[in-house]
Every structure is written in structure tokens, then in C-alpha cells.
């Protein structure tokens, strides 16, 4: 089966800028290993695989891969993939596109100017707060002097997906 793929520039005001993203359509027939191989071939920080062009439970099924493996959620791939769905599948202005990920549904909202998407933003999941780390250890890992870490704020692992 032939599959279409798109190269997008996310967070960009012009071509060949921003964060690159590969979006592969009709990905349902691919194994995880094939998705990883395609992602490595594309050689971008992330690639997404649109599993179906039909909604399931109100959203579109998507998987995200980095060259190191699958990830449950990531920001710029979410925005870019939702934009592509609006432009290429829905093909008309909509206020929201929902993506189904391993972490759950992520809504992506659109505003328009002259009939074209002007702003695209997402609602992330509630943050999960993990371990805290000594500021001195974080500074050392980053190669910074310890006084460059503001002690008023914790160095903490936080995830929204």
C-alpha cells in the first residue's frame, strides 16, 4: 500500500523554519517496528502516524515516534497533526480537532483569519508532579554554576503526558 506523508514546519511563519514534523497517513497497517524505521529514515525529532481518517470516539487515532521510540504525547506533533487533519481530511474550518493518544484525548482548537487557520492551540492533560532534584545536581548536569539556578523554584519532574 502506498502511504502519503507530509513534511510540516510547526511554529513557523515561513517555509523551512520552525520545528519539522513528518506526518504519515494511513498508518494503521504498519507495525511499531515499521513506524520506528520510517521515523528514523525521516530523521526529524518526531513523526506522527495517522491511523485512520475516520473519527473514533470523537477523535482521530495517532501515534508519535521519535528516532528512539514511541512517545505517548508531544506538543508540536500534536499541533502539526491536527492542522494537517483540518487541511487535508476535514477540508473546512472547524473549531476543534481531537487526537486520540495513549495518554487520552487531546483537543486542539483553531481560530481563522480569511478562511485559513490563524492560531492553533491545545489543551494538555493535568500535570503529574514527580520527583524533585537538588538544584546543585541540576546545575552540574547542565554545566552551569549552582548560583544560576533560582532557589525559589523547585527543580521537579512534571509531565502533561
Tab-separated table of C-alpha atoms in Angstrom:
chain	number	residue	atom	x	y	z
A	1	UNK	CA	0.000	0.000	0.000
A	2	UNK	CA	1.236	3.471	-0.810
A	3	UNK	CA	1.149	5.962	2.031
A	4	UNK	CA	1.170	9.723	1.803
A	5	UNK	CA	3.477	11.662	4.040
A	6	UNK	CA	3.790	15.369	4.677
A	7	UNK	CA	6.680	17.433	5.977
A	8	UNK	CA	5.381	20.292	8.122
A	9	UNK	CA	7.075	23.312	9.659
A	10	UNK	CA	5.412	23.769	13.063
A	11	UNK	CA	5.812	27.057	14.984
A	12	UNK	CA	6.873	28.759	11.751
A	13	UNK	CA	5.824	31.905	9.941
A	14	UNK	CA	7.589	30.845	6.741
A	15	UNK	CA	8.746	27.722	4.927
A	16	UNK	CA	11.870	25.893	6.070
A	17	UNK	CA	11.670	27.266	9.615
A	18	UNK	CA	10.250	26.104	12.930
A	19	UNK	CA	10.100	22.514	14.131
A	20	UNK	CA	9.956	19.948	11.353
A	21	UNK	CA	7.417	17.141	11.582
A	22	UNK	CA	6.691	14.189	9.313
A	23	UNK	CA	3.029	13.105	9.259
A	24	UNK	CA	2.277	9.748	7.654
A	25	UNK	CA	-1.303	8.979	6.629
A	26	UNK	CA	-2.902	5.500	6.545
A	27	UNK	CA	-0.571	4.210	9.246
A	28	UNK	CA	-2.871	1.514	10.668
A	29	UNK	CA	-1.285	-1.290	8.641
A	30	UNK	CA	2.226	-0.533	9.865
A	31	UNK	CA	3.855	-2.369	12.759
A	32	UNK	CA	5.538	-0.439	15.554
A	33	UNK	CA	8.890	-1.540	14.128
A	34	UNK	CA	7.981	-0.160	10.686
A	35	UNK	CA	6.832	3.129	12.211
A	36	UNK	CA	10.121	3.409	14.063
A	37	UNK	CA	12.100	2.620	10.891
A	38	UNK	CA	10.182	5.289	8.934
A	39	UNK	CA	10.754	7.797	11.748
A	40	UNK	CA	14.478	7.095	11.700
A	41	UNK	CA	14.522	7.459	7.908
A	42	UNK	CA	12.749	10.831	8.165
A	43	UNK	CA	15.345	11.884	10.755
A	44	UNK	CA	13.213	14.560	12.448
A	45	UNK	CA	12.721	14.841	16.198
A	46	UNK	CA	9.219	13.351	15.805
A	47	UNK	CA	6.989	11.725	13.213
A	48	UNK	CA	3.276	11.032	13.619
A	49	UNK	CA	1.212	8.242	12.135
A	50	UNK	CA	-2.449	8.920	11.453
A	51	UNK	CA	-4.045	5.501	11.892
A	52	UNK	CA	-7.457	6.307	10.433
A	53	UNK	CA	-9.076	9.119	8.525
A	54	UNK	CA	-12.348	8.452	10.348
A	55	UNK	CA	-13.102	9.592	13.872
A	56	UNK	CA	-13.204	7.026	16.658
A	57	UNK	CA	-14.786	8.090	19.950
A	58	UNK	CA	-14.830	11.682	18.684
A	59	UNK	CA	-11.143	11.857	17.746
A	60	UNK	CA	-8.503	10.691	15.287
A	61	UNK	CA	-6.136	7.893	16.330
A	62	UNK	CA	-2.494	9.000	16.187
A	63	UNK	CA	0.846	7.557	17.317
A	64	UNK	CA	4.026	9.603	17.829
A	65	UNK	CA	7.545	8.291	17.341
A	66	UNK	CA	10.991	9.758	17.876
A	67	UNK	CA	14.094	8.086	16.428
A	68	UNK	CA	14.477	6.479	19.884
A	69	UNK	CA	10.974	5.010	20.068
A	70	UNK	CA	7.308	5.733	20.615
A	71	UNK	CA	6.216	8.515	22.980
A	72	UNK	CA	2.731	8.877	24.492
A	73	UNK	CA	2.392	12.620	23.784
A	74	UNK	CA	4.344	15.591	22.441
A	75	UNK	CA	3.418	19.211	21.753
A	76	UNK	CA	4.495	20.245	18.273
A	77	UNK	CA	3.489	16.883	16.722
A	78	UNK	CA	0.016	17.360	18.190
A	79	UNK	CA	-0.425	20.838	16.722
A	80	UNK	CA	1.009	19.889	13.332
A	81	UNK	CA	-1.033	16.698	13.004
A	82	UNK	CA	-4.281	18.448	13.970
A	83	UNK	CA	-3.554	21.178	11.401
A	84	UNK	CA	-2.980	18.548	8.700
A	85	UNK	CA	-6.243	16.773	9.583
A	86	UNK	CA	-8.125	20.071	9.310
A	87	UNK	CA	-6.485	20.981	5.992
A	88	UNK	CA	-6.397	17.604	4.217
A	89	UNK	CA	-9.158	15.447	5.708
A	90	UNK	CA	-11.853	17.786	7.034
A	91	UNK	CA	-11.076	20.488	4.435
A	92	UNK	CA	-13.231	23.163	6.036
A	93	UNK	CA	-12.994	25.414	9.077
A	94	UNK	CA	-13.705	23.646	12.367
A	95	UNK	CA	-13.214	24.995	15.851
A	96	UNK	CA	-11.698	21.790	17.250
A	97	UNK	CA	-9.906	18.601	16.202
A	98	UNK	CA	-9.427	15.889	18.830
A	99	UNK	CA	-6.488	13.475	18.720
A	100	UNK	CA	-6.603	10.084	20.441
A	101	UNK	CA	-3.255	9.205	22.027
A	102	UNK	CA	-2.005	6.630	24.517
A	103	UNK	CA	-2.460	9.260	27.248
A	104	UNK	CA	-6.056	10.008	26.235
A	105	UNK	CA	-7.803	12.572	24.080
A	106	UNK	CA	-6.094	15.892	23.383
A	107	UNK	CA	-8.329	18.658	21.961
A	108	UNK	CA	-6.742	21.127	19.544
A	109	UNK	CA	-8.590	24.399	18.932
A	110	UNK	CA	-8.459	26.650	15.858
A	111	UNK	CA	-9.140	30.293	15.075
A	112	UNK	CA	-9.280	31.525	11.489
A	113	UNK	CA	-8.356	34.617	9.535
A	114	UNK	CA	-9.529	34.981	5.926
A	115	UNK	CA	-10.661	31.341	5.965
A	116	UNK	CA	-7.234	29.966	6.943
A	117	UNK	CA	-6.086	28.756	10.361
A	118	UNK	CA	-4.576	31.685	12.247
A	119	UNK	CA	-3.969	30.184	15.672
A	120	UNK	CA	-3.849	26.549	16.724
A	121	UNK	CA	-3.546	25.584	20.384
A	122	UNK	CA	-4.034	22.509	22.530
A	123	UNK	CA	-5.339	21.629	25.936
A	124	UNK	CA	-2.920	19.327	27.687
A	125	UNK	CA	-3.724	16.839	30.401
A	126	UNK	CA	-3.488	17.812	34.065
A	127	UNK	CA	0.147	17.925	35.183
A	128	UNK	CA	1.577	14.992	37.103
A	129	UNK	CA	4.265	16.081	39.565
A	130	UNK	CA	7.170	13.707	40.069
A	131	UNK	CA	10.493	13.716	41.852
A	132	UNK	CA	12.337	16.864	42.869
A	133	UNK	CA	16.076	17.245	42.404
A	134	UNK	CA	18.732	19.257	44.252
A	135	UNK	CA	19.460	22.488	42.390
A	136	UNK	CA	23.210	21.838	42.589
A	137	UNK	CA	22.803	18.476	40.838
A	138	UNK	CA	20.702	20.025	38.066
A	139	UNK	CA	23.238	22.818	37.614
A	140	UNK	CA	26.046	20.269	37.319
A	141	UNK	CA	24.181	18.253	34.667
A	142	UNK	CA	23.522	21.447	32.701
A	143	UNK	CA	27.106	22.649	33.087
A	144	UNK	CA	26.023	25.775	34.963
A	145	UNK	CA	27.291	27.393	38.136
A	146	UNK	CA	24.952	26.463	41.012
A	147	UNK	CA	24.013	30.128	41.550
A	148	UNK	CA	22.401	30.166	38.089
A	149	UNK	CA	19.530	28.035	39.424
A	150	UNK	CA	16.892	30.155	41.178
A	151	UNK	CA	16.443	28.511	44.586
A	152	UNK	CA	12.898	29.900	44.916
A	153	UNK	CA	11.626	27.345	42.408
A	154	UNK	CA	11.942	23.572	42.719
A	155	UNK	CA	13.720	21.502	40.106
A	156	UNK	CA	10.986	18.964	39.543
A	157	UNK	CA	9.895	16.386	37.023
A	158	UNK	CA	6.471	17.400	35.668
A	159	UNK	CA	4.547	15.729	32.847
A	160	UNK	CA	1.330	16.501	30.985
A	161	UNK	CA	1.533	13.302	29.009
